[in-house]
mmCIF file with all atom_site columns, C-alpha atoms in Angstrom:
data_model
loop_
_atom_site.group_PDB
_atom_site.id
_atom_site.type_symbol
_atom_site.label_atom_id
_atom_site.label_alt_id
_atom_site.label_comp_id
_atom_site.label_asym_id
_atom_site.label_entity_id
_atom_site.label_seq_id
_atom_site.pdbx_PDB_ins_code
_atom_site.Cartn_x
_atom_site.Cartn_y
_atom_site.Cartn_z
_atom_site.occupancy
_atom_site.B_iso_or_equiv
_atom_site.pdbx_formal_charge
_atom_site.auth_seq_id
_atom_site.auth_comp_id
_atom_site.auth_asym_id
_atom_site.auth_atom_id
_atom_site.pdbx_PDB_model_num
ATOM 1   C CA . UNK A 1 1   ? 5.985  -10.657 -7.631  1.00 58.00 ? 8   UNK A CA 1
ATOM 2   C CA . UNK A 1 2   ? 7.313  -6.823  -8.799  1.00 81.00 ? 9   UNK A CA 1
ATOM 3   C CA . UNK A 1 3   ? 4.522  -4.389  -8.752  1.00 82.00 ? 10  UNK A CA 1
ATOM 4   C CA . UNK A 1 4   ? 6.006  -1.186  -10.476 1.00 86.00 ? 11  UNK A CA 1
ATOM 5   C CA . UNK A 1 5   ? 4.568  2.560   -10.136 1.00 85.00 ? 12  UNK A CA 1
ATOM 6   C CA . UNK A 1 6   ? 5.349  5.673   -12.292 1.00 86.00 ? 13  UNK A CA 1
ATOM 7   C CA . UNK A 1 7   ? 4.317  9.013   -12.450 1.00 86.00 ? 14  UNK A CA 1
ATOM 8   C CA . UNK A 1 8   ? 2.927  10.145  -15.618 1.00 88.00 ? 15  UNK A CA 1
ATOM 9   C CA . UNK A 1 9   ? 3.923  13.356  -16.851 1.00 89.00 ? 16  UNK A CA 1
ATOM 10  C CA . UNK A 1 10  ? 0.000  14.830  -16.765 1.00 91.00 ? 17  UNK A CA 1
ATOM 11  C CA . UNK A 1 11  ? 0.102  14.106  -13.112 1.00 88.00 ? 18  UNK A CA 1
ATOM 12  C CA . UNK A 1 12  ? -1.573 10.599  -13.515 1.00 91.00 ? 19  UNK A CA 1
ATOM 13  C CA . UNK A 1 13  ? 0.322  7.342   -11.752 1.00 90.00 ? 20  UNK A CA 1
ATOM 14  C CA . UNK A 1 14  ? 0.817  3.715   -13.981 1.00 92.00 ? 21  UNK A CA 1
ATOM 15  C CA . UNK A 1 15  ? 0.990  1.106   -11.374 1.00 90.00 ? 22  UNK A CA 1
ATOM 16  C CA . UNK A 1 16  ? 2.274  -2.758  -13.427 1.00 92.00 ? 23  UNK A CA 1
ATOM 17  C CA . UNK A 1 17  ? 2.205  -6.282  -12.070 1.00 90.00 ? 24  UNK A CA 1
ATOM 18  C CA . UNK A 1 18  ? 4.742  -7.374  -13.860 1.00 88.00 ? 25  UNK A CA 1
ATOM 19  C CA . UNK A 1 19  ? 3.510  -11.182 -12.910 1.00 87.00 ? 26  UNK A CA 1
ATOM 20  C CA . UNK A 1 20  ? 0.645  -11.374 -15.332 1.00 91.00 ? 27  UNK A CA 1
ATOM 21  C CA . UNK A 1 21  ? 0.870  -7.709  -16.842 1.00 89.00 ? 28  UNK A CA 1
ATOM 22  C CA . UNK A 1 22  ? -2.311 -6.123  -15.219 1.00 93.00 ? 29  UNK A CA 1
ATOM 23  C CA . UNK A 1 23  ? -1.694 -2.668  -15.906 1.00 94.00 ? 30  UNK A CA 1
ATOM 24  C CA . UNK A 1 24  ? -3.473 0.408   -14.784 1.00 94.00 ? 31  UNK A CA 1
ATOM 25  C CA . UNK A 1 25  ? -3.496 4.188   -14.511 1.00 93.00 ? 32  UNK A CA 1
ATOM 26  C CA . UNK A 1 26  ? -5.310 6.604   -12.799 1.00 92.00 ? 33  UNK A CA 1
ATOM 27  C CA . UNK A 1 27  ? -5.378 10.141  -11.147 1.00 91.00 ? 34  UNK A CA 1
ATOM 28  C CA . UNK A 1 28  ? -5.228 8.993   -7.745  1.00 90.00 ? 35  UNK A CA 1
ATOM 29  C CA . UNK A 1 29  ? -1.664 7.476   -6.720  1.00 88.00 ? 36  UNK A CA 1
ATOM 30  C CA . UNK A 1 30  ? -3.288 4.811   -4.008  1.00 89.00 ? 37  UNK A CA 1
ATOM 31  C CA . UNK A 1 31  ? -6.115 3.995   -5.845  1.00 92.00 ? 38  UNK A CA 1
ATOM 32  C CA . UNK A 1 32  ? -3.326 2.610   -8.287  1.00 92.00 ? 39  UNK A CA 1
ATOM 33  C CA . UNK A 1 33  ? -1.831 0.954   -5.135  1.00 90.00 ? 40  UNK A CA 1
ATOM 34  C CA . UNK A 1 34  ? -4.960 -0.941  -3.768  1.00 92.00 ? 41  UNK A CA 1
ATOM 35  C CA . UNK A 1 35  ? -6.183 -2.118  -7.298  1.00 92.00 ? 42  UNK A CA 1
ATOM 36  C CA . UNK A 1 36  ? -2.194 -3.631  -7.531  1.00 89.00 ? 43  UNK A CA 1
ATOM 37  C CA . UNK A 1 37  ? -2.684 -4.789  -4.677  1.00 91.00 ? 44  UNK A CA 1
ATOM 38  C CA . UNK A 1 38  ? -5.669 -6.290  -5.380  1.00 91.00 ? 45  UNK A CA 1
ATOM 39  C CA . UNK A 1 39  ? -4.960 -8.074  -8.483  1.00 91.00 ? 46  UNK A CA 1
ATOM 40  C CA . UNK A 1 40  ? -1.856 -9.253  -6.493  1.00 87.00 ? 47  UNK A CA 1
ATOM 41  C CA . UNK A 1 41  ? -4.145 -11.230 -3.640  1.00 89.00 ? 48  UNK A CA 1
ATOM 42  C CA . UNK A 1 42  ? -2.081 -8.996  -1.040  1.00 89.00 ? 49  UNK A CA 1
ATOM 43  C CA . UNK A 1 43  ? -3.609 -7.078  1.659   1.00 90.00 ? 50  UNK A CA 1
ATOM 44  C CA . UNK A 1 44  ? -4.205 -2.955  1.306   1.00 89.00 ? 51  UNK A CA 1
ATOM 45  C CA . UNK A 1 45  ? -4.028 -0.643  4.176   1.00 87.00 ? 52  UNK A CA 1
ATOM 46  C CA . UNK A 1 46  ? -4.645 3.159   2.892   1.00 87.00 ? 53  UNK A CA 1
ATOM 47  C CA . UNK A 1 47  ? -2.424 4.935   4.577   1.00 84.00 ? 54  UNK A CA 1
ATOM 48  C CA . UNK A 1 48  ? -2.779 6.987   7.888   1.00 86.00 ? 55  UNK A CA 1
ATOM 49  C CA . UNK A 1 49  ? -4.452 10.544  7.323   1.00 89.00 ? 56  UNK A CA 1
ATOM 50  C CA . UNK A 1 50  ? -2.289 13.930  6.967   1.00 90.00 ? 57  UNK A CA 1
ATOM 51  C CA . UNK A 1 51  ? -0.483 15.163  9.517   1.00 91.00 ? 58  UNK A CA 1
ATOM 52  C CA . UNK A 1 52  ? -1.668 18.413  10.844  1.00 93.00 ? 59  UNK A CA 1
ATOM 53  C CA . UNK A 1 53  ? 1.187  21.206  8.705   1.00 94.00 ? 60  UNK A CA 1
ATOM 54  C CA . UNK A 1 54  ? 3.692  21.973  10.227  1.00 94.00 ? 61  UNK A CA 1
ATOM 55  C CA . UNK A 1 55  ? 4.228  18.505  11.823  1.00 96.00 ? 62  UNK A CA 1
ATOM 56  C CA . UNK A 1 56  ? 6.432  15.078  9.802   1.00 95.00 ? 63  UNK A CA 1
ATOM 57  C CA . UNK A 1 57  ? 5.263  11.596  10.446  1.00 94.00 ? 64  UNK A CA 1
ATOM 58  C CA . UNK A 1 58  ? 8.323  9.099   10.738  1.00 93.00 ? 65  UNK A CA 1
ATOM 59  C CA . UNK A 1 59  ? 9.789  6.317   12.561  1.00 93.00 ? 66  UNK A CA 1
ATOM 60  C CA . UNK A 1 60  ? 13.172 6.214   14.319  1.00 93.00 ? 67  UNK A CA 1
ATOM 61  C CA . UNK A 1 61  ? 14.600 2.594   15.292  1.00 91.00 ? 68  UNK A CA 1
ATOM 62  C CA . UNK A 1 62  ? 17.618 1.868   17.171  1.00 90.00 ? 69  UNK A CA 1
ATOM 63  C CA . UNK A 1 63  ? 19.011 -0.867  14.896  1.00 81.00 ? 70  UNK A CA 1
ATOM 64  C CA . UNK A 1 64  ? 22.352 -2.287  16.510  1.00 76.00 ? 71  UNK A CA 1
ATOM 65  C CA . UNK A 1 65  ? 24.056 -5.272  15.259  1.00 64.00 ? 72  UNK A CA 1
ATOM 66  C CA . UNK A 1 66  ? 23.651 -7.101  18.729  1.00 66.00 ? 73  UNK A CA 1
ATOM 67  C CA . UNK A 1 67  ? 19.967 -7.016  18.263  1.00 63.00 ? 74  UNK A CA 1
ATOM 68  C CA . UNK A 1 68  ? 18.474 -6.770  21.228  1.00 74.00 ? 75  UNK A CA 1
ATOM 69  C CA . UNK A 1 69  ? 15.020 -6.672  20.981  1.00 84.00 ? 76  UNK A CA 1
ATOM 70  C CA . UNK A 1 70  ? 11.955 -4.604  21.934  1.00 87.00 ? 77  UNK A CA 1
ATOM 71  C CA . UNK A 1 71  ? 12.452 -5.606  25.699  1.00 88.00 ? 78  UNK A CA 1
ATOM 72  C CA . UNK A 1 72  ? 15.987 -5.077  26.476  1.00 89.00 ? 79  UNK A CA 1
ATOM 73  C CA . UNK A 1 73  ? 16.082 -3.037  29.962  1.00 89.00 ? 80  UNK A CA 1
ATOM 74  C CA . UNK A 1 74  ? 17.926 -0.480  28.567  1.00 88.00 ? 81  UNK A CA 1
ATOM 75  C CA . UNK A 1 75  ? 14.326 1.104   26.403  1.00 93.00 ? 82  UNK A CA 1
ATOM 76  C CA . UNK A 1 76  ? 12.760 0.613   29.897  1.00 94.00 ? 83  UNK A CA 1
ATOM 77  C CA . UNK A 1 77  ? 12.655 4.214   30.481  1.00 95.00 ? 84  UNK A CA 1
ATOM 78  C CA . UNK A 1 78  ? 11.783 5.217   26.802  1.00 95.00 ? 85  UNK A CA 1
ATOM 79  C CA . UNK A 1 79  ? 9.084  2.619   26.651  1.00 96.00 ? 86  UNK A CA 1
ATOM 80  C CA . UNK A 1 80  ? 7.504  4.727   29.695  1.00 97.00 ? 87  UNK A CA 1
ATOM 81  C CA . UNK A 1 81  ? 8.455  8.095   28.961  1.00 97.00 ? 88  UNK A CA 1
ATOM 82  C CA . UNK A 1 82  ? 8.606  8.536   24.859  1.00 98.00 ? 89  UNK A CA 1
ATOM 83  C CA . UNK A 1 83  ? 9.075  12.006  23.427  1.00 97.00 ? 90  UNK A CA 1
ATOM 84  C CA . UNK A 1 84  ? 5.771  13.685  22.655  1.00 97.00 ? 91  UNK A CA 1
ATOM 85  C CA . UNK A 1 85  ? 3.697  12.574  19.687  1.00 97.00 ? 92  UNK A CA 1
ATOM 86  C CA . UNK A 1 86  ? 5.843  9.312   19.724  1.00 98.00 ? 93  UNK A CA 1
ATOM 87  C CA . UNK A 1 87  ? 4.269  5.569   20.569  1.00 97.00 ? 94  UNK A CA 1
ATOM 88  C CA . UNK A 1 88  ? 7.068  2.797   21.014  1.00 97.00 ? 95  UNK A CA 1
ATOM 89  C CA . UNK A 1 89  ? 6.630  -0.511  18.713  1.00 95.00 ? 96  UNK A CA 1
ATOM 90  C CA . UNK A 1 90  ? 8.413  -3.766  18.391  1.00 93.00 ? 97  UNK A CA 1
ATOM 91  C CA . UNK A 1 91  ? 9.714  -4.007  15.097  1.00 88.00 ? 98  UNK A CA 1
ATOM 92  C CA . UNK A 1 92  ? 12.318 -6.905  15.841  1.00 85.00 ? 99  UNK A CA 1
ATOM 93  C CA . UNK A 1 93  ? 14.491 -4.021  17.167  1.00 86.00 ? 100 UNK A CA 1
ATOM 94  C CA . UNK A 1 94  ? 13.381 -0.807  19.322  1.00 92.00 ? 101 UNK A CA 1
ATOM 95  C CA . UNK A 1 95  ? 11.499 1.794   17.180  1.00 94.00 ? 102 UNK A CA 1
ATOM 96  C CA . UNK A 1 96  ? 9.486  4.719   17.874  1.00 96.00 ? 103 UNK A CA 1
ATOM 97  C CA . UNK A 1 97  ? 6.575  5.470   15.532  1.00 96.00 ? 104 UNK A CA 1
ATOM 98  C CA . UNK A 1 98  ? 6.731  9.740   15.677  1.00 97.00 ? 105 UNK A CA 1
ATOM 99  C CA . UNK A 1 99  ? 4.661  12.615  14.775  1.00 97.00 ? 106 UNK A CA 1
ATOM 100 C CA . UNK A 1 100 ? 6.262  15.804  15.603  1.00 97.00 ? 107 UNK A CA 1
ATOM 101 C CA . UNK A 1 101 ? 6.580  19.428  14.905  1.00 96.00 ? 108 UNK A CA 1
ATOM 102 C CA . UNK A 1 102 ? 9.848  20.778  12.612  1.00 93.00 ? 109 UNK A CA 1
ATOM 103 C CA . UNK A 1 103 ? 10.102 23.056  10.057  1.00 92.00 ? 110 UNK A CA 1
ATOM 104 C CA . UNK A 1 104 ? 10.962 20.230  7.379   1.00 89.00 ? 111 UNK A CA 1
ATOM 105 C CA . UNK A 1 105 ? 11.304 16.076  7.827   1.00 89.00 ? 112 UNK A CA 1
ATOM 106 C CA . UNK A 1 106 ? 15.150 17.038  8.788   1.00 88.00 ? 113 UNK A CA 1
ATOM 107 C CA . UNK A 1 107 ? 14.263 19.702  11.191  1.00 91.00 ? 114 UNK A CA 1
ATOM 108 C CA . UNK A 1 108 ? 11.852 17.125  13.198  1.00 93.00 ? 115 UNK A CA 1
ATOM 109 C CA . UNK A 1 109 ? 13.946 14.220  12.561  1.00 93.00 ? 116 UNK A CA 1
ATOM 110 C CA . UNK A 1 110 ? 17.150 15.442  14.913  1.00 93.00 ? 117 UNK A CA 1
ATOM 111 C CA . UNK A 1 111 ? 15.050 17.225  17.379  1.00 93.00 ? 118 UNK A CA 1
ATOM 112 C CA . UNK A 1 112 ? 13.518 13.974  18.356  1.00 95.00 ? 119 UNK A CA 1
ATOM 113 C CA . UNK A 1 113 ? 16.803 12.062  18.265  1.00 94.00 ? 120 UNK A CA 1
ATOM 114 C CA . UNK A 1 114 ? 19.037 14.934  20.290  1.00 94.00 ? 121 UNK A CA 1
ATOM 115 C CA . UNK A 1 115 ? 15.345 14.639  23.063  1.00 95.00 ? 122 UNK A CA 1
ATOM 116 C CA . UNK A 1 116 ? 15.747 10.730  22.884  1.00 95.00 ? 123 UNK A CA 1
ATOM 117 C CA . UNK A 1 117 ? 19.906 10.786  23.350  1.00 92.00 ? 124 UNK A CA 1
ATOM 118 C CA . UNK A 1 118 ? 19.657 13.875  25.834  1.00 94.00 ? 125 UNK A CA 1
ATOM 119 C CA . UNK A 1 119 ? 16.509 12.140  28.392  1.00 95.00 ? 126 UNK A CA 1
ATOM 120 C CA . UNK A 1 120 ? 17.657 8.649   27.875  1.00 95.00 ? 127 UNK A CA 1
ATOM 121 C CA . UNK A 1 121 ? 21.191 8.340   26.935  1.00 91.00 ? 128 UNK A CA 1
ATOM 122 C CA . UNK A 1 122 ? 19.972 6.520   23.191  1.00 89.00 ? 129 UNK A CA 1
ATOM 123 C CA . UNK A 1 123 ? 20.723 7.637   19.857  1.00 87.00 ? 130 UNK A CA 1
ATOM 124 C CA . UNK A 1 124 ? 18.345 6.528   17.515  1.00 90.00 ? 131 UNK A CA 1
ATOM 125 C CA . UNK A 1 125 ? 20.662 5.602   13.751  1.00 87.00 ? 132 UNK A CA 1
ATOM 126 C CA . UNK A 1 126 ? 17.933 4.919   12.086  1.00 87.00 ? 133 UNK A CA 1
ATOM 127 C CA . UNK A 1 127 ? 14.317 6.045   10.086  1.00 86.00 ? 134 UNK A CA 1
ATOM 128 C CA . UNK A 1 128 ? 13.428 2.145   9.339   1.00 83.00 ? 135 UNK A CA 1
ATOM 129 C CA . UNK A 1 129 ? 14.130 2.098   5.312   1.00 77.00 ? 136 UNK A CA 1
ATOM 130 C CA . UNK A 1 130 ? 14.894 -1.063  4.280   1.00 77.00 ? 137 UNK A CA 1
ATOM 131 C CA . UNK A 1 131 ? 16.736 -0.783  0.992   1.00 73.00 ? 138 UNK A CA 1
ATOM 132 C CA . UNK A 1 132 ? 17.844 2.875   1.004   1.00 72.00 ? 139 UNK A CA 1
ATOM 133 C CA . UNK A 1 133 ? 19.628 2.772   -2.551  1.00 68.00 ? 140 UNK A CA 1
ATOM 134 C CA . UNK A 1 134 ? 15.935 1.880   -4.089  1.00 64.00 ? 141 UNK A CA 1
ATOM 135 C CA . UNK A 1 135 ? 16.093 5.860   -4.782  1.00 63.00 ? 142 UNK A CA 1
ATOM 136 C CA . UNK A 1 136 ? 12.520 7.292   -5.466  1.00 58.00 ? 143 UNK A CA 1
ATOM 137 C CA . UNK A 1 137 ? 11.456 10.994  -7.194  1.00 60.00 ? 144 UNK A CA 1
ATOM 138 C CA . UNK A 1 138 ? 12.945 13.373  -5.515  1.00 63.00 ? 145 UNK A CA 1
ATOM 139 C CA . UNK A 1 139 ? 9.721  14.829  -4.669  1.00 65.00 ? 146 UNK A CA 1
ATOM 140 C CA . UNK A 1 140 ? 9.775  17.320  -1.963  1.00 71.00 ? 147 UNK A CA 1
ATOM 141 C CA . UNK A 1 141 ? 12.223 18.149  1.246   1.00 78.00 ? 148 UNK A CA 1
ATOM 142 C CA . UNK A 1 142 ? 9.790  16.222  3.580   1.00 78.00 ? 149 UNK A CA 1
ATOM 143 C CA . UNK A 1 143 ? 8.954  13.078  0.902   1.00 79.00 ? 150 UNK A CA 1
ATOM 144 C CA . UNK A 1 144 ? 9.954  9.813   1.060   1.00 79.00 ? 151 UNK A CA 1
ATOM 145 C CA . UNK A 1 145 ? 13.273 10.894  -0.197  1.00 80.00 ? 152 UNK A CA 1
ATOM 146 C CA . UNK A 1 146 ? 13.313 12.942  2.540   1.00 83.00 ? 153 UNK A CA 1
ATOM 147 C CA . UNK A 1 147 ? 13.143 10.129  5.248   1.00 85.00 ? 154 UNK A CA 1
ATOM 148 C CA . UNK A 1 148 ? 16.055 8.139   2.949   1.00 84.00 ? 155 UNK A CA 1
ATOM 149 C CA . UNK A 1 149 ? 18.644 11.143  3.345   1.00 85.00 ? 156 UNK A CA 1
ATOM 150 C CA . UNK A 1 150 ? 17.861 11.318  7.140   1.00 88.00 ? 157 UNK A CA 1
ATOM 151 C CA . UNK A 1 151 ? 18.252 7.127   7.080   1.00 88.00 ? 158 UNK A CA 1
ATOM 152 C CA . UNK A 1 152 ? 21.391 7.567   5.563   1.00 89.00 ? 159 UNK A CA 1
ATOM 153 C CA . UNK A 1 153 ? 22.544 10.262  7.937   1.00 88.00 ? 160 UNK A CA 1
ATOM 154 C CA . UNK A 1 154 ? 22.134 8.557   11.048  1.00 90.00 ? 161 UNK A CA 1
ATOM 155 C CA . UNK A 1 155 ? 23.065 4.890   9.708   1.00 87.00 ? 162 UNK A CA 1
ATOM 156 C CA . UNK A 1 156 ? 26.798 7.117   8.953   1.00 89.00 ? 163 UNK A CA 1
ATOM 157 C CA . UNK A 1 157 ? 27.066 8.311   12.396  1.00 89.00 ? 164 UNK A CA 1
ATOM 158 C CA . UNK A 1 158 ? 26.396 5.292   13.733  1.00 88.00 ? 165 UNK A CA 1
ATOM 159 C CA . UNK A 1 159 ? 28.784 3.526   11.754  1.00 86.00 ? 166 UNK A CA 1
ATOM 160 C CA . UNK A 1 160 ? 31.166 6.091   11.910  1.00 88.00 ? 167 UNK A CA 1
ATOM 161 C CA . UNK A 1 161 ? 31.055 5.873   15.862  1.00 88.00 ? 168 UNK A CA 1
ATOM 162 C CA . UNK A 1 162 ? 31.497 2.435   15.900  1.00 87.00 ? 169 UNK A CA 1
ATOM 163 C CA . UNK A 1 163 ? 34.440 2.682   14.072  1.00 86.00 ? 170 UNK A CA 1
ATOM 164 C CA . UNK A 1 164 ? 35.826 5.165   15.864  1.00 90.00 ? 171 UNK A CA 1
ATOM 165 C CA . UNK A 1 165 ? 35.309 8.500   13.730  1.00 88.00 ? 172 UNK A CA 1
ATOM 166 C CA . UNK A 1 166 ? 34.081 11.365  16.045  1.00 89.00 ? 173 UNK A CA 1
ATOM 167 C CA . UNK A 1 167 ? 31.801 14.309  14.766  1.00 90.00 ? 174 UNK A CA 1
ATOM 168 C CA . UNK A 1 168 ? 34.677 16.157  13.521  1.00 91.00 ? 175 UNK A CA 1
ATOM 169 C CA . UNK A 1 169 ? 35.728 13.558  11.316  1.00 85.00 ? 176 UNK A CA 1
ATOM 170 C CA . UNK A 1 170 ? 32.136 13.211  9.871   1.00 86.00 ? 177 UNK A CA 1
ATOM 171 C CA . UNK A 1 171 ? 31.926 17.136  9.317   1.00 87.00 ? 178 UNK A CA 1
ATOM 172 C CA . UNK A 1 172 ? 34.461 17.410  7.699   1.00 84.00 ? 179 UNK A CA 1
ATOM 173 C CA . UNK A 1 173 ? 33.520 14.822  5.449   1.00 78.00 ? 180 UNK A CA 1
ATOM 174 C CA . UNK A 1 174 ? 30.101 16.515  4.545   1.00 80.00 ? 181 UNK A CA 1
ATOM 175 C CA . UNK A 1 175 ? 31.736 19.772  4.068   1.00 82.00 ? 182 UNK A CA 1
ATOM 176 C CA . UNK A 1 176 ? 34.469 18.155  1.791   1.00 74.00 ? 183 UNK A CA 1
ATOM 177 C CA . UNK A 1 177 ? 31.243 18.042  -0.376  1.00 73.00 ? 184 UNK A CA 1
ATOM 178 C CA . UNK A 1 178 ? 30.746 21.411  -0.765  1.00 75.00 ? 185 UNK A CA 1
ATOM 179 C CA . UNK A 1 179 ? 26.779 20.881  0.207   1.00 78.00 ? 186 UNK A CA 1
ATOM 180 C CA . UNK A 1 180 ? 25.839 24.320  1.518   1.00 80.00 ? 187 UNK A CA 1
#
């Protein structure tokens, strides 16, 4: 079943089940959501409140191709000890679900990661999104889109570790770009 969302142009969300074509629109984006949902026979959890400003709600996994699960020995100490405003959870692999303080997503993002690698030796490749490439708007620097560039980031160190590419290599990469 594809349930499809849009933003209007006046600010007002179209949500589509394109199963049986129940279509509706409205002013609120998850009151779209949980009548989709609804029509769908699937379960709706509203999401979490706002994060106090000037703190970014995300989730950091360490996703390795040996999965290892949850209880490896090695997240022994970060199971006991997490960063601040961090809980762990068993997602199949070692996550942390995080809110902290940064500037931006970004900002928040690698200060947790350089705490987790520094106090227990980890680094953390990954924010948890599933199919990156499913690009959304592009809607502000700490969105959703947001969390996808900071997936993407880590996943290419990671890879680029494993493969034997050092920072250097990867810097110069990004500034090949010309991103400023």
């Amino acid at each position: 079943m594809d349930l499809h969302f849009h933003r209007n142009p006046d600010g007002t969300t179209t949500g589509r089940n394109e199963a049986n074509g129940f279509t509706v629109t409205h002013a609120e984006e998850e009151e779209v959501k949980r009548q989709l949902y609804e029509d769908a026979g699937w379960e709706y959890s509203p999401p979490p409140p706002p994060v106090p400003s000037g703190f970014h709600r995300f989730s950091l996994v360490h996703d390795e191709f040996r999965a290892s699960g949850f209880g490896d020995e090695r997240y022994a100490g970060l199971r006991a000890r997490p960063p601040e405003g961090c809980v762990p959870v068993d997602w199949g692999d070692f996550a942390l679900e995080c809110e902290r303080p940064g500037k931006t997503l970004m900002d928040a993002v690698a200060g947790t990661v350089a705490e987790v690698r520094r106090e227990h030796g980890l680094v953390m490749n990954s924010l948890g999104v599933e199919k990156p490439q499913e690009w959304f708007d592009a809607d502000n620097k700490d969105g959703y889109a947001a969390k996808i560039v900071a997936h993407l980031v880590l996943m290419a160190a990671d890879r680029a570790r494993l493969l034997g590419y050092g920072r250097k290599d990867v810097v110069r990469l990004l500034d090949a770009t010309g991103i400023e």
